[in-house]
């Protein structure tokens, strides 16, 4: 089944404790993205990647890192999480035609 | 800069029609529409490209006025399953949909 998977789905952590949210797609898509979703603000892009080892900032990259060492994986790293990074996070991959497939989401709470 | 969607919310009875608008201050290459049901991930509806034709499937269609940098999503004879939040995403240049800027969303509720 074609899909984007994210782990973990739910995470509660404390300020400053490094964490990684994994994202994997099995559709051989070149483009992958990370978004955060907050009430009233819609989906805001954090980072995107055009292919292996090629990444670029989206609209809200501060406090986040990404890497793309393999085509299928695009992990999101929070080196020192803060409470304002409490949010719902979505990973997505895009077909060449531009259709984005979203993962199920990761709900992160930073205390 | 985020595109602006209007209205922010709309309540319909089954069978009624609705229009959701998306407006950008920048010249656009494409407009993408997604629907997100409560507690789920966004799901792709359609893409409209600069110079392309109005698109649609079933009773959901959309148009793109590239001169005005505006797109409209039309939902006709609404069904309960249409309920959810609709997002437009805009692209200023071709990026395989990889660099979308989404609007804040329009919450649509369809009542029996």
mmCIF file of C-alpha atoms in Angstrom, chain A residues 30-31 33 35 37 40-45 48 57-59 90 94-100 102-104, chain B residues 1-2 32 34 36 39-44 47 49 87 94-105:
data_model
loop_
_atom_site.group_PDB
_atom_site.id
_atom_site.type_symbol
_atom_site.label_atom_id
_atom_site.label_comp_id
_atom_site.label_asym_id
_atom_site.label_seq_id
_atom_site.Cartn_x
_atom_site.Cartn_y
_atom_site.Cartn_z
ATOM 1 C CA UNK A 30 11.617 12.910 -4.822
ATOM 2 C CA UNK A 31 9.962 15.739 -2.909
ATOM 3 C CA UNK A 33 8.108 18.157 3.256
ATOM 4 C CA UNK A 35 4.560 20.982 8.096
ATOM 5 C CA UNK A 37 -0.401 22.758 11.999
ATOM 6 C CA UNK A 40 -6.179 29.253 13.002
ATOM 7 C CA UNK A 41 -2.840 29.209 11.166
ATOM 8 C CA UNK A 42 -3.354 26.347 8.763
ATOM 9 C CA UNK A 43 -0.385 24.286 7.583
ATOM 10 C CA UNK A 44 2.986 25.985 7.625
ATOM 11 C CA UNK A 45 5.973 24.441 5.912
ATOM 12 C CA UNK A 48 11.306 20.550 2.259
ATOM 13 C CA UNK A 57 13.884 26.052 4.443
ATOM 14 C CA UNK A 58 10.179 26.550 4.387
ATOM 15 C CA UNK A 59 8.344 29.352 6.152
ATOM 16 C CA UNK A 90 2.736 16.330 9.233
ATOM 17 C CA UNK A 94 4.816 14.701 -3.589
ATOM 18 C CA UNK A 95 4.225 13.037 -6.931
ATOM 19 C CA UNK A 96 5.859 14.674 -9.993
ATOM 20 C CA UNK A 97 2.422 16.095 -10.772
ATOM 21 C CA UNK A 98 2.326 17.895 -7.438
ATOM 22 C CA UNK A 99 -0.131 15.784 -5.462
ATOM 23 C CA UNK A 100 0.987 15.563 -1.847
ATOM 24 C CA UNK A 102 0.421 13.271 3.978
ATOM 25 C CA UNK A 103 1.430 11.046 6.842
ATOM 26 C CA UNK A 104 -0.970 10.493 9.770
ATOM 27 C CA UNK B 1 2.944 35.165 2.343
ATOM 28 C CA UNK B 2 -0.097 33.048 3.157
ATOM 29 C CA UNK B 32 -3.815 23.140 -4.879
ATOM 30 C CA UNK B 34 -6.971 19.770 0.067
ATOM 31 C CA UNK B 36 -8.921 17.603 6.068
ATOM 32 C CA UNK B 39 -8.394 14.129 13.395
ATOM 33 C CA UNK B 40 -7.087 13.052 9.999
ATOM 34 C CA UNK B 41 -4.406 14.107 7.549
ATOM 35 C CA UNK B 42 -5.164 16.440 4.636
ATOM 36 C CA UNK B 43 -6.236 14.692 1.450
ATOM 37 C CA UNK B 44 -5.580 15.960 -2.059
ATOM 38 C CA UNK B 47 -4.486 21.075 -8.739
ATOM 39 C CA UNK B 49 -2.218 25.192 -13.172
ATOM 40 C CA UNK B 87 -7.150 24.365 2.463
ATOM 41 C CA UNK B 94 6.939 24.765 -10.471
ATOM 42 C CA UNK B 95 8.253 22.737 -7.548
ATOM 43 C CA UNK B 96 6.286 19.512 -7.974
ATOM 44 C CA UNK B 97 3.971 20.755 -5.274
ATOM 45 C CA UNK B 98 6.869 20.554 -2.870
ATOM 46 C CA UNK B 99 6.854 24.172 -1.786
ATOM 47 C CA UNK B 100 3.259 25.007 -1.048
ATOM 48 C CA UNK B 101 2.065 27.912 1.040
ATOM 49 C CA UNK B 102 -1.270 27.019 2.563
ATOM 50 C CA UNK B 103 -4.120 29.298 3.536
ATOM 51 C CA UNK B 104 -5.555 29.268 7.031
ATOM 52 C CA UNK B 105 -8.410 26.968 6.034
#
